mmCIF file of C-alpha atoms and ligand atoms in Angstrom:
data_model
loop_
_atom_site.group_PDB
_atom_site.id
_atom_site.type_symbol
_atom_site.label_atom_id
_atom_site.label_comp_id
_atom_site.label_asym_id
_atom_site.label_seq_id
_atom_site.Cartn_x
_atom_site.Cartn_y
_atom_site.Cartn_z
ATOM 1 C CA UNK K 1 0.000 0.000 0.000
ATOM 2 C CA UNK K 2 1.499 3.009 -1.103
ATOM 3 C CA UNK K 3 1.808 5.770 1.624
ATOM 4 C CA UNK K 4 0.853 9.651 0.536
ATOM 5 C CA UNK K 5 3.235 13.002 1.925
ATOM 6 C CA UNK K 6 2.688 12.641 5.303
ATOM 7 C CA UNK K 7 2.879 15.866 7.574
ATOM 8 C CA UNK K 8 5.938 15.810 8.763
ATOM 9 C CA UNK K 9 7.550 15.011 5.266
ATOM 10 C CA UNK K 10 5.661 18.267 3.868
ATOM 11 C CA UNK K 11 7.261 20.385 6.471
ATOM 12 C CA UNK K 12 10.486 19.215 6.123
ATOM 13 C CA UNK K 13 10.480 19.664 2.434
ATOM 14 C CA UNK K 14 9.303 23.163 3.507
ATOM 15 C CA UNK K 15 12.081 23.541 5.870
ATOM 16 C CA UNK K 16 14.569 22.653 3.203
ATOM 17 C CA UNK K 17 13.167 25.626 0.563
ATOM 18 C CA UNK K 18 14.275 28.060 3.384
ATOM 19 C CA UNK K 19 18.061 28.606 3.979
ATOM 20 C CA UNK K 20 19.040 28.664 7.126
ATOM 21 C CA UNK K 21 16.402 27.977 9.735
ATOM 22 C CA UNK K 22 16.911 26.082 12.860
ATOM 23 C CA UNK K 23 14.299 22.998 12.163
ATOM 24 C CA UNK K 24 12.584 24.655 15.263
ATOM 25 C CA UNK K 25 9.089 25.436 13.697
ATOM 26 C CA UNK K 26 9.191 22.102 12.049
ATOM 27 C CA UNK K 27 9.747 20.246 15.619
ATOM 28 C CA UNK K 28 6.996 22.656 17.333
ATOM 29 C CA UNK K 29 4.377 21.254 14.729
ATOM 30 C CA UNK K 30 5.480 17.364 15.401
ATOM 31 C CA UNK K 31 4.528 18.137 18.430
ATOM 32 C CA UNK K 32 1.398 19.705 17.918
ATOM 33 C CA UNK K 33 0.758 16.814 15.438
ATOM 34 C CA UNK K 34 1.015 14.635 18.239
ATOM 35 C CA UNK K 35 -1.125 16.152 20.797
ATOM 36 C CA UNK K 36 -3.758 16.681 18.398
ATOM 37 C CA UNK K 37 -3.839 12.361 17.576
ATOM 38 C CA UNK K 38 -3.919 11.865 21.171
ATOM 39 C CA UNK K 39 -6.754 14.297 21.579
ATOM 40 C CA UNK K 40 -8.183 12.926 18.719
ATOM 41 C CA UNK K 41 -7.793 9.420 20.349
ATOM 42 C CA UNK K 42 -9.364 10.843 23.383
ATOM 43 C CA UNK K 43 -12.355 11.997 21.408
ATOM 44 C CA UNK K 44 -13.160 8.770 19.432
ATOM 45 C CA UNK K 45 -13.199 6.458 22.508
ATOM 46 C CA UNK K 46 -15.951 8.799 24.377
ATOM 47 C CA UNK K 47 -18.083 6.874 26.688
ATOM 48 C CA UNK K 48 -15.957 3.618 26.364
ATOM 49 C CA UNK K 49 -13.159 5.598 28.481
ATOM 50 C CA UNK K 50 -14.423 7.755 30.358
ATOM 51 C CA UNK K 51 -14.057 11.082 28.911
ATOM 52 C CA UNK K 52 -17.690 12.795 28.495
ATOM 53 C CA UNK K 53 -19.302 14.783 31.395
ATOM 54 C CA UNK K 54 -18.711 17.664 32.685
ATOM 55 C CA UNK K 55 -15.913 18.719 34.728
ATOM 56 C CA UNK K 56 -17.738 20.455 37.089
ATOM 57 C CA UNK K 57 -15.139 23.617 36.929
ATOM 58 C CA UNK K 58 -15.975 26.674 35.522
ATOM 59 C CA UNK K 59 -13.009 28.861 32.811
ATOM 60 C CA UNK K 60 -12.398 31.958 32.818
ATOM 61 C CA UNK K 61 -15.060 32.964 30.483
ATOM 62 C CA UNK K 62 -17.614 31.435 32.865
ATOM 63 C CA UNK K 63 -18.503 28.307 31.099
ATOM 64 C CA UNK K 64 -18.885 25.342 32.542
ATOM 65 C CA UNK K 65 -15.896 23.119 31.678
ATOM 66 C CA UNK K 66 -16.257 19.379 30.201
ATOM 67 C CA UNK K 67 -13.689 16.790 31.360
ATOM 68 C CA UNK K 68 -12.577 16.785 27.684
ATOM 69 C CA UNK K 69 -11.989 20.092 27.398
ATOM 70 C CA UNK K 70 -9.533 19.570 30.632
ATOM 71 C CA UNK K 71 -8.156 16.526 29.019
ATOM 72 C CA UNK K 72 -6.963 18.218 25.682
ATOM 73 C CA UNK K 73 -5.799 21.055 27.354
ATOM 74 C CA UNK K 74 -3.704 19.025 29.468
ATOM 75 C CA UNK K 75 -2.198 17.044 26.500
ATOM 76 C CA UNK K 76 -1.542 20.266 24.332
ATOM 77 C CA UNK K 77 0.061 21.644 27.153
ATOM 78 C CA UNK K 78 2.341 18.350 27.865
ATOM 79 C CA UNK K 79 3.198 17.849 24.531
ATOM 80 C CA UNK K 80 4.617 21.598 23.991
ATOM 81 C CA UNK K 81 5.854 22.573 26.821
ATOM 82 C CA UNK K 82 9.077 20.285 27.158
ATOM 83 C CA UNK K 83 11.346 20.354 24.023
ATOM 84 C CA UNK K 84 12.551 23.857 23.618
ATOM 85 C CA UNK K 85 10.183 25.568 21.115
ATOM 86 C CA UNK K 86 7.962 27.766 22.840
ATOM 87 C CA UNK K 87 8.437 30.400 25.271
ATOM 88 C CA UNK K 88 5.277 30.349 26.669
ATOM 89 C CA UNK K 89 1.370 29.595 26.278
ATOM 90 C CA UNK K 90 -1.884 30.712 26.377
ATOM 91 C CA UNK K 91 -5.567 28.787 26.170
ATOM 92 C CA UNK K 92 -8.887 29.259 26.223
ATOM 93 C CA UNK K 93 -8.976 27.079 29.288
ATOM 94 C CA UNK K 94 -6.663 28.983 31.581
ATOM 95 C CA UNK K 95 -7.104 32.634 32.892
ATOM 96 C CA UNK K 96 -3.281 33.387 32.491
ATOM 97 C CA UNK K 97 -0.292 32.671 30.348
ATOM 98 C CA UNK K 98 1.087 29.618 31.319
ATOM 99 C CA UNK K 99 4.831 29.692 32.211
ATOM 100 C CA UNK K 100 7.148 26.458 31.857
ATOM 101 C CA UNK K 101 8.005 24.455 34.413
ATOM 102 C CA UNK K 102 11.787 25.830 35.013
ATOM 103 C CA UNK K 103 13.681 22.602 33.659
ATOM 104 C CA UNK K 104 12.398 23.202 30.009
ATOM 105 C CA UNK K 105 14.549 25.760 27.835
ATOM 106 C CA UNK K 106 12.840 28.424 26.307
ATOM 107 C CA UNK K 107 12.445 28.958 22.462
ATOM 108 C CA UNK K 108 11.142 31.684 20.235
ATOM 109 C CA UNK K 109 7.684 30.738 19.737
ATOM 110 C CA UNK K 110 4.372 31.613 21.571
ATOM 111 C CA UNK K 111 1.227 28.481 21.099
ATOM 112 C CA UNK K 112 -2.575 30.258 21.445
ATOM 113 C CA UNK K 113 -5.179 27.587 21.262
ATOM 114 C CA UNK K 114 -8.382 26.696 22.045
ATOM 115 C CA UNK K 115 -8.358 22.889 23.138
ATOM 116 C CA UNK K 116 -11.275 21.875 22.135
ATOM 117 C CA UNK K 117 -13.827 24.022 20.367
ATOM 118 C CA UNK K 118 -17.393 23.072 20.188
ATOM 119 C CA UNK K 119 -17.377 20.897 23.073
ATOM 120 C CA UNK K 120 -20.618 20.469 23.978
ATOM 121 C CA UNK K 121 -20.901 18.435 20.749
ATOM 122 C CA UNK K 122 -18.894 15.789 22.607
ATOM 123 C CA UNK K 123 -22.429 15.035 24.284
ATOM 124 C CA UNK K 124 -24.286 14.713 21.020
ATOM 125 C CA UNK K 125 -21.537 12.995 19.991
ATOM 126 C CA UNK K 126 -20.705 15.895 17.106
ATOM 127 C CA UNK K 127 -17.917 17.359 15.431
ATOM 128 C CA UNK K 128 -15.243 18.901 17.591
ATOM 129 C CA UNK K 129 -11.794 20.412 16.881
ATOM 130 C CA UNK K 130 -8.875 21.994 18.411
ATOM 131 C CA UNK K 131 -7.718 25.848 16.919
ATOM 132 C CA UNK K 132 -4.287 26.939 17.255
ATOM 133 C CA UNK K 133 -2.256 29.765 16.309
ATOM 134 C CA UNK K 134 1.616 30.363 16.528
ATOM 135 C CA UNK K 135 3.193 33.773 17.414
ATOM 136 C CA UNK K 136 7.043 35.162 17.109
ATOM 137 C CA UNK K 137 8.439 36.119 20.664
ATOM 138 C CA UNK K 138 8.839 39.983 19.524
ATOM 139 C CA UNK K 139 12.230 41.160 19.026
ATOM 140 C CA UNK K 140 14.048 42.258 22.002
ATOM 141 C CA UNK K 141 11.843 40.746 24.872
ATOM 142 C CA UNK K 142 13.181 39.454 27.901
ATOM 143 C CA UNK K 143 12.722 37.339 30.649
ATOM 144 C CA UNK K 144 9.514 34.990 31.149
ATOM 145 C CA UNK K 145 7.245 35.534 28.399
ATOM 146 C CA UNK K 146 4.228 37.962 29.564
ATOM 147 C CA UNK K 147 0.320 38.107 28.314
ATOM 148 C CA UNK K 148 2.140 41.532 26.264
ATOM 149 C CA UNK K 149 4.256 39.153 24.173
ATOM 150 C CA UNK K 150 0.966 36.963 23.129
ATOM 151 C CA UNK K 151 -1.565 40.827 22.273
ATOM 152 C CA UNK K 152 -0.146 40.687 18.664
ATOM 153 C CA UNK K 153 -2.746 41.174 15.381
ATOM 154 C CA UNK K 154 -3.425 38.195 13.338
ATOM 155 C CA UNK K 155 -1.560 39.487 10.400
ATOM 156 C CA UNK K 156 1.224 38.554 12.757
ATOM 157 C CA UNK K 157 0.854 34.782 12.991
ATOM 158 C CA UNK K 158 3.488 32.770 11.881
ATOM 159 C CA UNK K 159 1.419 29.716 11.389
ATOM 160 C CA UNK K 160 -2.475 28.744 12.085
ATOM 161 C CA UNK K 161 -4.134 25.547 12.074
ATOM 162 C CA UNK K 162 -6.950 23.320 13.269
ATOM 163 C CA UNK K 163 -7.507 19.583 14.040
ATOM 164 C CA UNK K 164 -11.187 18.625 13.188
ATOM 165 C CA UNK K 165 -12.124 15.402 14.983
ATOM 166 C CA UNK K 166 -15.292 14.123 12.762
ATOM 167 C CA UNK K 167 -15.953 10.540 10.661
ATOM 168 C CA UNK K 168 -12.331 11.157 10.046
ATOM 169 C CA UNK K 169 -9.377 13.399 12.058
ATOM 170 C CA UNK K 170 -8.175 15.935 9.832
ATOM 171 C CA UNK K 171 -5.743 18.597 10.127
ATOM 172 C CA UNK K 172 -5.576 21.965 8.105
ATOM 173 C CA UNK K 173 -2.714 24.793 8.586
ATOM 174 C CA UNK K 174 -1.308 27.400 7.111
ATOM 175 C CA UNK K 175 2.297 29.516 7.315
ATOM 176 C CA UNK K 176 1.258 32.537 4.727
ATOM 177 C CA UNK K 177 1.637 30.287 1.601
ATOM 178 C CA UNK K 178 -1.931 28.560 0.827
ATOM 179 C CA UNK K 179 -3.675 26.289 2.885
ATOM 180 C CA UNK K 180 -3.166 22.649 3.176
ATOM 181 C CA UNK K 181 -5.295 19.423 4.845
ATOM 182 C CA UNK K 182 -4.234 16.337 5.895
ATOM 183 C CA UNK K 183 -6.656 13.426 6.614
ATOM 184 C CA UNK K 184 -5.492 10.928 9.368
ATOM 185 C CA UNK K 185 -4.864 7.490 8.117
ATOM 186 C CA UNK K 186 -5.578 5.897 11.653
ATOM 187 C CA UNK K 187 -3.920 2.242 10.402
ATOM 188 C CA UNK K 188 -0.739 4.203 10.048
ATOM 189 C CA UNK K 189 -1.059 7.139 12.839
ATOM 190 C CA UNK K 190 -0.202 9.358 10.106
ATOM 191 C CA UNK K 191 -1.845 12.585 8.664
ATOM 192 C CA UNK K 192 -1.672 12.148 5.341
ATOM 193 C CA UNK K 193 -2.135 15.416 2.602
ATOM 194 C CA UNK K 194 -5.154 14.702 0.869
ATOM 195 C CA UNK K 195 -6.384 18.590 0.308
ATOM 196 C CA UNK K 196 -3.473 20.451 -1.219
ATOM 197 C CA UNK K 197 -3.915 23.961 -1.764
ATOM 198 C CA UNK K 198 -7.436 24.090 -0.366
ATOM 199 C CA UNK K 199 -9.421 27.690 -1.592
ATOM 200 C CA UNK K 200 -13.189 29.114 -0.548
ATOM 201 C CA UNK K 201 -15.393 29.598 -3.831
ATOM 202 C CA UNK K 202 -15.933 33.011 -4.145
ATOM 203 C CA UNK K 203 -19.798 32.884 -4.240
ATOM 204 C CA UNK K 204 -22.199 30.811 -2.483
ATOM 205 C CA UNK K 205 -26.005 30.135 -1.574
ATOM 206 C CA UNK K 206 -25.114 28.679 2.142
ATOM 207 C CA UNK K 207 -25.236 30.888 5.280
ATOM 208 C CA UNK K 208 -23.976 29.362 8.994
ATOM 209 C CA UNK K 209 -25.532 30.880 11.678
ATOM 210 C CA UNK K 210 -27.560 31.131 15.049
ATOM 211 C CA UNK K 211 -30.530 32.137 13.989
ATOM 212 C CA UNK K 212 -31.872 31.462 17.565
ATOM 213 C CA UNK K 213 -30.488 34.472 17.849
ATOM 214 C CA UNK K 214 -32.752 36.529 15.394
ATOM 215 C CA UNK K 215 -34.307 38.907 17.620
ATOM 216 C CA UNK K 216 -31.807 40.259 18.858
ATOM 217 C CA UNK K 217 -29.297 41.065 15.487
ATOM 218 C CA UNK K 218 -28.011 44.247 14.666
ATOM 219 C CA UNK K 219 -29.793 45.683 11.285
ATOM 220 C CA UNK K 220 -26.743 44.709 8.768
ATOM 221 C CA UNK K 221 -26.857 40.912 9.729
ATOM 222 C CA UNK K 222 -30.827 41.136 9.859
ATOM 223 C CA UNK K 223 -31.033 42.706 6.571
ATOM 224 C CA UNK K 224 -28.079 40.035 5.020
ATOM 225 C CA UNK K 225 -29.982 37.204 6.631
ATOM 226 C CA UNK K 226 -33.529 38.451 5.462
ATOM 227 C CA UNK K 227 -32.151 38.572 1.843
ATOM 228 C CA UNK K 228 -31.219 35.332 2.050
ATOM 229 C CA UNK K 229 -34.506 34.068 3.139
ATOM 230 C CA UNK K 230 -36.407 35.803 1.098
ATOM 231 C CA UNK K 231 -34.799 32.831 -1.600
ATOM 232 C CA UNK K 232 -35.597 33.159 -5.169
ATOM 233 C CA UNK K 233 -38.513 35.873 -4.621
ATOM 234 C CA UNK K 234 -35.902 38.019 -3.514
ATOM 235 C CA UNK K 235 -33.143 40.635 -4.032
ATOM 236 C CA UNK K 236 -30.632 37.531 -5.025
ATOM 237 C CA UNK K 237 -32.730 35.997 -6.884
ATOM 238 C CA UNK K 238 -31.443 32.658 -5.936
ATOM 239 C CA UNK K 239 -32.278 30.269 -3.061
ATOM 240 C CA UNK K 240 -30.033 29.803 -0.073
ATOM 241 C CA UNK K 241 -29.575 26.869 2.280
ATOM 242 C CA UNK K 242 -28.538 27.323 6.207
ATOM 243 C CA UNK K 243 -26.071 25.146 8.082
ATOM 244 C CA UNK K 244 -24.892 25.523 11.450
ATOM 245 C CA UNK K 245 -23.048 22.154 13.602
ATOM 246 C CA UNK K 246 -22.469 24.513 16.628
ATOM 247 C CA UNK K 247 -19.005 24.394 16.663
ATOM 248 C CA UNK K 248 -16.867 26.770 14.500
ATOM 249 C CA UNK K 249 -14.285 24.789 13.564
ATOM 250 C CA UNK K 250 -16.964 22.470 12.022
ATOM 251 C CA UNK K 251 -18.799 25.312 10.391
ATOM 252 C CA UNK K 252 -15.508 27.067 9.010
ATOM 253 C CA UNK K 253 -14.436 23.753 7.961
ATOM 254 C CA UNK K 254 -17.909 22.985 5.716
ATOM 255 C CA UNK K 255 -17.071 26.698 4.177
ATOM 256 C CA UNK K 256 -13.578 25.649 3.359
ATOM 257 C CA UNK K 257 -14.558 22.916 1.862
ATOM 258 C CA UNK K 258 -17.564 24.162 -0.305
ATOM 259 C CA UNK K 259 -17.893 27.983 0.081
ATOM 260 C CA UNK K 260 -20.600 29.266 2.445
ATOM 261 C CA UNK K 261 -20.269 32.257 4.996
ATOM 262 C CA UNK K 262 -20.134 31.644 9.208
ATOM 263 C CA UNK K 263 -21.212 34.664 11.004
ATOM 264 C CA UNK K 264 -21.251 34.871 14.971
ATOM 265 C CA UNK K 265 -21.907 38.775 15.254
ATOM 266 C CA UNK K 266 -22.447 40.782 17.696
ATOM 267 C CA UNK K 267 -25.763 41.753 18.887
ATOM 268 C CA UNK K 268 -28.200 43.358 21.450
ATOM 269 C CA UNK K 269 -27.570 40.647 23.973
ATOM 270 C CA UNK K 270 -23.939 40.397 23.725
ATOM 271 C CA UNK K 271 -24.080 44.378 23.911
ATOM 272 C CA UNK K 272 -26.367 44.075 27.327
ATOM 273 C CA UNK K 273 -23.438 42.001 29.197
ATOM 274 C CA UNK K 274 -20.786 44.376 27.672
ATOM 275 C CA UNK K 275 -19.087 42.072 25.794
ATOM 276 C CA UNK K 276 -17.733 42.669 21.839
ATOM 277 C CA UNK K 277 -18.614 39.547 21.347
ATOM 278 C CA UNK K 278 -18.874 35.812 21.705
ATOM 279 C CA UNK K 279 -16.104 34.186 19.969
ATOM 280 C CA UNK K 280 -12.422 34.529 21.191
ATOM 281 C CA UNK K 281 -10.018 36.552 19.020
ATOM 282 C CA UNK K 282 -6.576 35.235 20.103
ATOM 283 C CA UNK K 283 -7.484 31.366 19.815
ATOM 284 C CA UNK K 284 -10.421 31.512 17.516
ATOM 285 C CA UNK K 285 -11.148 34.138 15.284
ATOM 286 C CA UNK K 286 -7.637 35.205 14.401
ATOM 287 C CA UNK K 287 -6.521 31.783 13.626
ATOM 288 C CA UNK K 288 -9.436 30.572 11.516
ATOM 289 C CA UNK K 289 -9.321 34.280 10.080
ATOM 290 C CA UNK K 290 -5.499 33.312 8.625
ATOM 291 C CA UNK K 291 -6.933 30.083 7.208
ATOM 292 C CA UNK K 292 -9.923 31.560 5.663
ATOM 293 C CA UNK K 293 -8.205 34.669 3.906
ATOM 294 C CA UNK K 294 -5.538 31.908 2.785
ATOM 295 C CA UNK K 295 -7.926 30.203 1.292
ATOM 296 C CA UNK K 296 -9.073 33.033 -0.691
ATOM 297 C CA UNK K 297 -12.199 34.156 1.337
ATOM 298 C CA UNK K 298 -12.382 36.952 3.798
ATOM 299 C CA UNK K 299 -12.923 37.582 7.309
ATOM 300 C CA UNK K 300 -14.173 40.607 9.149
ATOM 301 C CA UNK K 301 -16.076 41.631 12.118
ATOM 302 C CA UNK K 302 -18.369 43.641 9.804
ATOM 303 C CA UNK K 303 -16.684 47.092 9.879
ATOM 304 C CA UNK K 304 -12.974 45.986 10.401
ATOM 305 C CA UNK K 305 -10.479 42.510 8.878
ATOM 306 C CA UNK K 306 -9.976 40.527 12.546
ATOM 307 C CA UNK K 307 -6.542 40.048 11.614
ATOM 308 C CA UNK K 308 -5.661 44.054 12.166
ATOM 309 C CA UNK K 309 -7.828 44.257 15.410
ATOM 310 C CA UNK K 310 -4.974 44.817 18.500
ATOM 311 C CA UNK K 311 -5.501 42.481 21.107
ATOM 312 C CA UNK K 312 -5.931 44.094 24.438
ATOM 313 C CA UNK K 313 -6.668 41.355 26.445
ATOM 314 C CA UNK K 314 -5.561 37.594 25.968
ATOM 315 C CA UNK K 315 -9.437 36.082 26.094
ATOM 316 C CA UNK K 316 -10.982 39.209 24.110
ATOM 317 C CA UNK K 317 -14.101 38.738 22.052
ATOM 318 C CA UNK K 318 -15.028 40.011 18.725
ATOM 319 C CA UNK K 319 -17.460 39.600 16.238
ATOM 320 C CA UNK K 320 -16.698 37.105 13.234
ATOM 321 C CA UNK K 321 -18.070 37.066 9.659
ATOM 322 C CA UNK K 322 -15.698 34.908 6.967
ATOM 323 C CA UNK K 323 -16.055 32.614 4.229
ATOM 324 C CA UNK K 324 -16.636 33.599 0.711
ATOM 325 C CA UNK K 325 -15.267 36.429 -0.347
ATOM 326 C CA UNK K 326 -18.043 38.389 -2.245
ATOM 327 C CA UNK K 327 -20.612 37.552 0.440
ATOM 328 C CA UNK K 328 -18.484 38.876 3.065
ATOM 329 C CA UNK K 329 -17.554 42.038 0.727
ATOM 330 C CA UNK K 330 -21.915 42.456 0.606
ATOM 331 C CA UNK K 331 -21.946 41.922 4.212
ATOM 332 C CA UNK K 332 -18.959 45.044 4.785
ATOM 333 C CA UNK K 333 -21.157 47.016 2.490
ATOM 334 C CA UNK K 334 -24.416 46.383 4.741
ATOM 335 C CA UNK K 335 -22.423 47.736 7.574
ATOM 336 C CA UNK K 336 -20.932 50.432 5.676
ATOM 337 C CA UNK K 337 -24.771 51.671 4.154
ATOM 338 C CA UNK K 338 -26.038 51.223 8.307
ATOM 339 C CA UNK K 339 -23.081 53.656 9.389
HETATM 340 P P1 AHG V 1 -15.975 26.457 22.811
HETATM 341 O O1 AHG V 1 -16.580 25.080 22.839
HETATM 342 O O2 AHG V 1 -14.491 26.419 22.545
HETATM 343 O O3 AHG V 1 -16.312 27.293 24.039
HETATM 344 O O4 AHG V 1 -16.558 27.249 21.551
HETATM 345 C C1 AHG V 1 -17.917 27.215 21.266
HETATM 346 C C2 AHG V 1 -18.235 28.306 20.293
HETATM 347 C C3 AHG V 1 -18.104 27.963 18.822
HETATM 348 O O5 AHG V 1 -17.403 26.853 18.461
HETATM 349 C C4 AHG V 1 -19.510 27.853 18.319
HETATM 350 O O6 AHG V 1 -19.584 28.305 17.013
HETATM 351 C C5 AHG V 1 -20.259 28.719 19.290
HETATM 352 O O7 AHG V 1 -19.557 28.658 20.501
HETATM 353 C C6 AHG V 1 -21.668 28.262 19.517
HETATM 354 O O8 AHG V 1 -22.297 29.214 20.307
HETATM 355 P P2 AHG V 1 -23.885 29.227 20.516
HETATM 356 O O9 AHG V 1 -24.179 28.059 21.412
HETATM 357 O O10 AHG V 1 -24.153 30.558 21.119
HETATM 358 O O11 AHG V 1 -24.514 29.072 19.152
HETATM 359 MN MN1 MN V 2 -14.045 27.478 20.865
HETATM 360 MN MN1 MN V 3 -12.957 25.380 23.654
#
């Protein structure tokens, strides 16, 4: 049986187009690799060891944690935190950047990631991922990596990626050049490319969103969302069809894969508890954002591109709109016309 490029042989053929580099980033990605097929692992068994349920601890942003989203923290943190790659690291599971234990050397880069995203598909038993996004230690700094370090834009990032744990484990990353997924062949333990050079149709008739939410939308997602209902008999002209798997990295993942756009804006609610909104910019929208403008689609917030927001705050919110790109560009012009 004939094996395909597996990851690690497409990053070192990577590697070996740049002169010079240390083999660091390549290492830091093994690793990542291999905390994403144990998560994966942890995933697929469920029930049958123990992982589903509720941790009974609450995050930082308030929600009620599930033992799996402890688990995969724990493994992405254990996997990264030893061999000499990263400085520090920061998670949508912990409050604060977490510091090495002092026996590990330090290295250049900084890991964001959220652990596992969508988790309370794990008890429906839905698709679930894991987002990540690496940062440069900025020039100059000293000492123990601080939460300054990790408030860089997303135009910043020197890599993104995601593992998406469905029917099949998948990864998909980029480092700036295109986007590339790798399906893992679980008889070898190997992610294997199978979508090289993946890119987001420019049009579509498929929307991804709350609409549970309706009542309380701002006017340029109402009046997007209404012209897409309104089907044929309407201002398109065409008819459109809704998704939405409640997880993001499922939802982004659909729009990579066939064009579509995934909006989690703001609204009146969101406004009421004085939050910008409910999706993370550090470990969610900034890394998916890389991905989907990679990809050829575009990602905004409505009136700004996420990657150029500065991070104030390492668990800040924003609002997210990306897939393809000329339903995004109508969506900008909504909020431009509201302004
Ligand atoms: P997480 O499980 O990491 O907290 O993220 C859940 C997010 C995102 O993946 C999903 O799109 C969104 O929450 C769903 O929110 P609603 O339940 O408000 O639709
Ligand atoms: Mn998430
Ligand atoms: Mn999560």
């Amino acid at each position: 049986m004939p094996i395909g490029t597996t990851i690690t042989e497409y990053f070192i053929e990577e590697q070996r187009r740049i002169k010079g580099v240390s083999g660091d980033f390549t290492a830091l990605i093994n690793d990542i690799v291999i905390a994403c097929k144990a998560i994966s692992s942890a995933v697929r068994y469920g029930s049958l060891v123990g992982v589903l349920g509720t941790a009974d601890t609450e995050n930082i942003q308030g929600e009620t944690q599930k033992k799996l989203d402890v688990i995969a923290n724990d493994l992405f943190i254990k996997r990264n935190e030893w061999a000499g790659h990263v400085a520090a690291m920061a998670s949508e599971e912990m409050a604060d950047v977490y510091h090495l234990p002092p026996q590990f050397p330090r290295g250049k880069y900084l890991l964001v990631f959220d652990p596992l995203d969508g988790s309370t598909n794990t008890d429906v038993n839905g698709a679930v991922g894991t987002i990540f996004s690496i940062l440069r230690r900025p020039e100059g700094a000293v000492g123990e990596a601080k939460e300054d370090d990790f408030l860089q834009p997303g135009a910043r990032q020197v890599c993104a990626g995601y593992a998406l744990y469905g029917p099949s484990s998948m990864m998909v990353l980029t480092t700036g050049h295109g986007v590339n997924g790798f399906t893992l062949d679980q008889r070898i333990g190997e992610f294997i490319l199978t979508n090289p050079d993946m890119q987001i149709p420019a049009d579509t008739e498929e929307f991804s969103i709350n609409t549970s939410y309706m009542r309380f939308w701002e006017p340029p997602v109402r009046r997007y969302i209404d012209e897409c209902l309104a089907g044929k008999e309407g201002p398109r002209r065409k008819d459109f069809n809704m998704r939405w798997a409640g997880a993001m990295i499922a939802d982004v993942h659909r729009v990579l894969t066939r064009g579509g756009v995934f909006l989690y804006p703001i609204d009146r609610k969101i406004r009421s508890k004085n939050q910008e909104g409910k999706l993370r910019l550090l470990y969610e929208a900034n890394p998916m954002s890389f991905i989907v403008e990679q990809a050829g689609g575009l990602a905004t917030t409505g009136t700004q591109r996420i990657m150029e927001l500065p991070p104030t705050d390492l668990h800040q919110r924003c609002p997210v709109m990306m897939g393809s790109r000329n339903e995004v560009e109508r969506i900008i012009s909504y909020h431009l016309d509201a302004q």
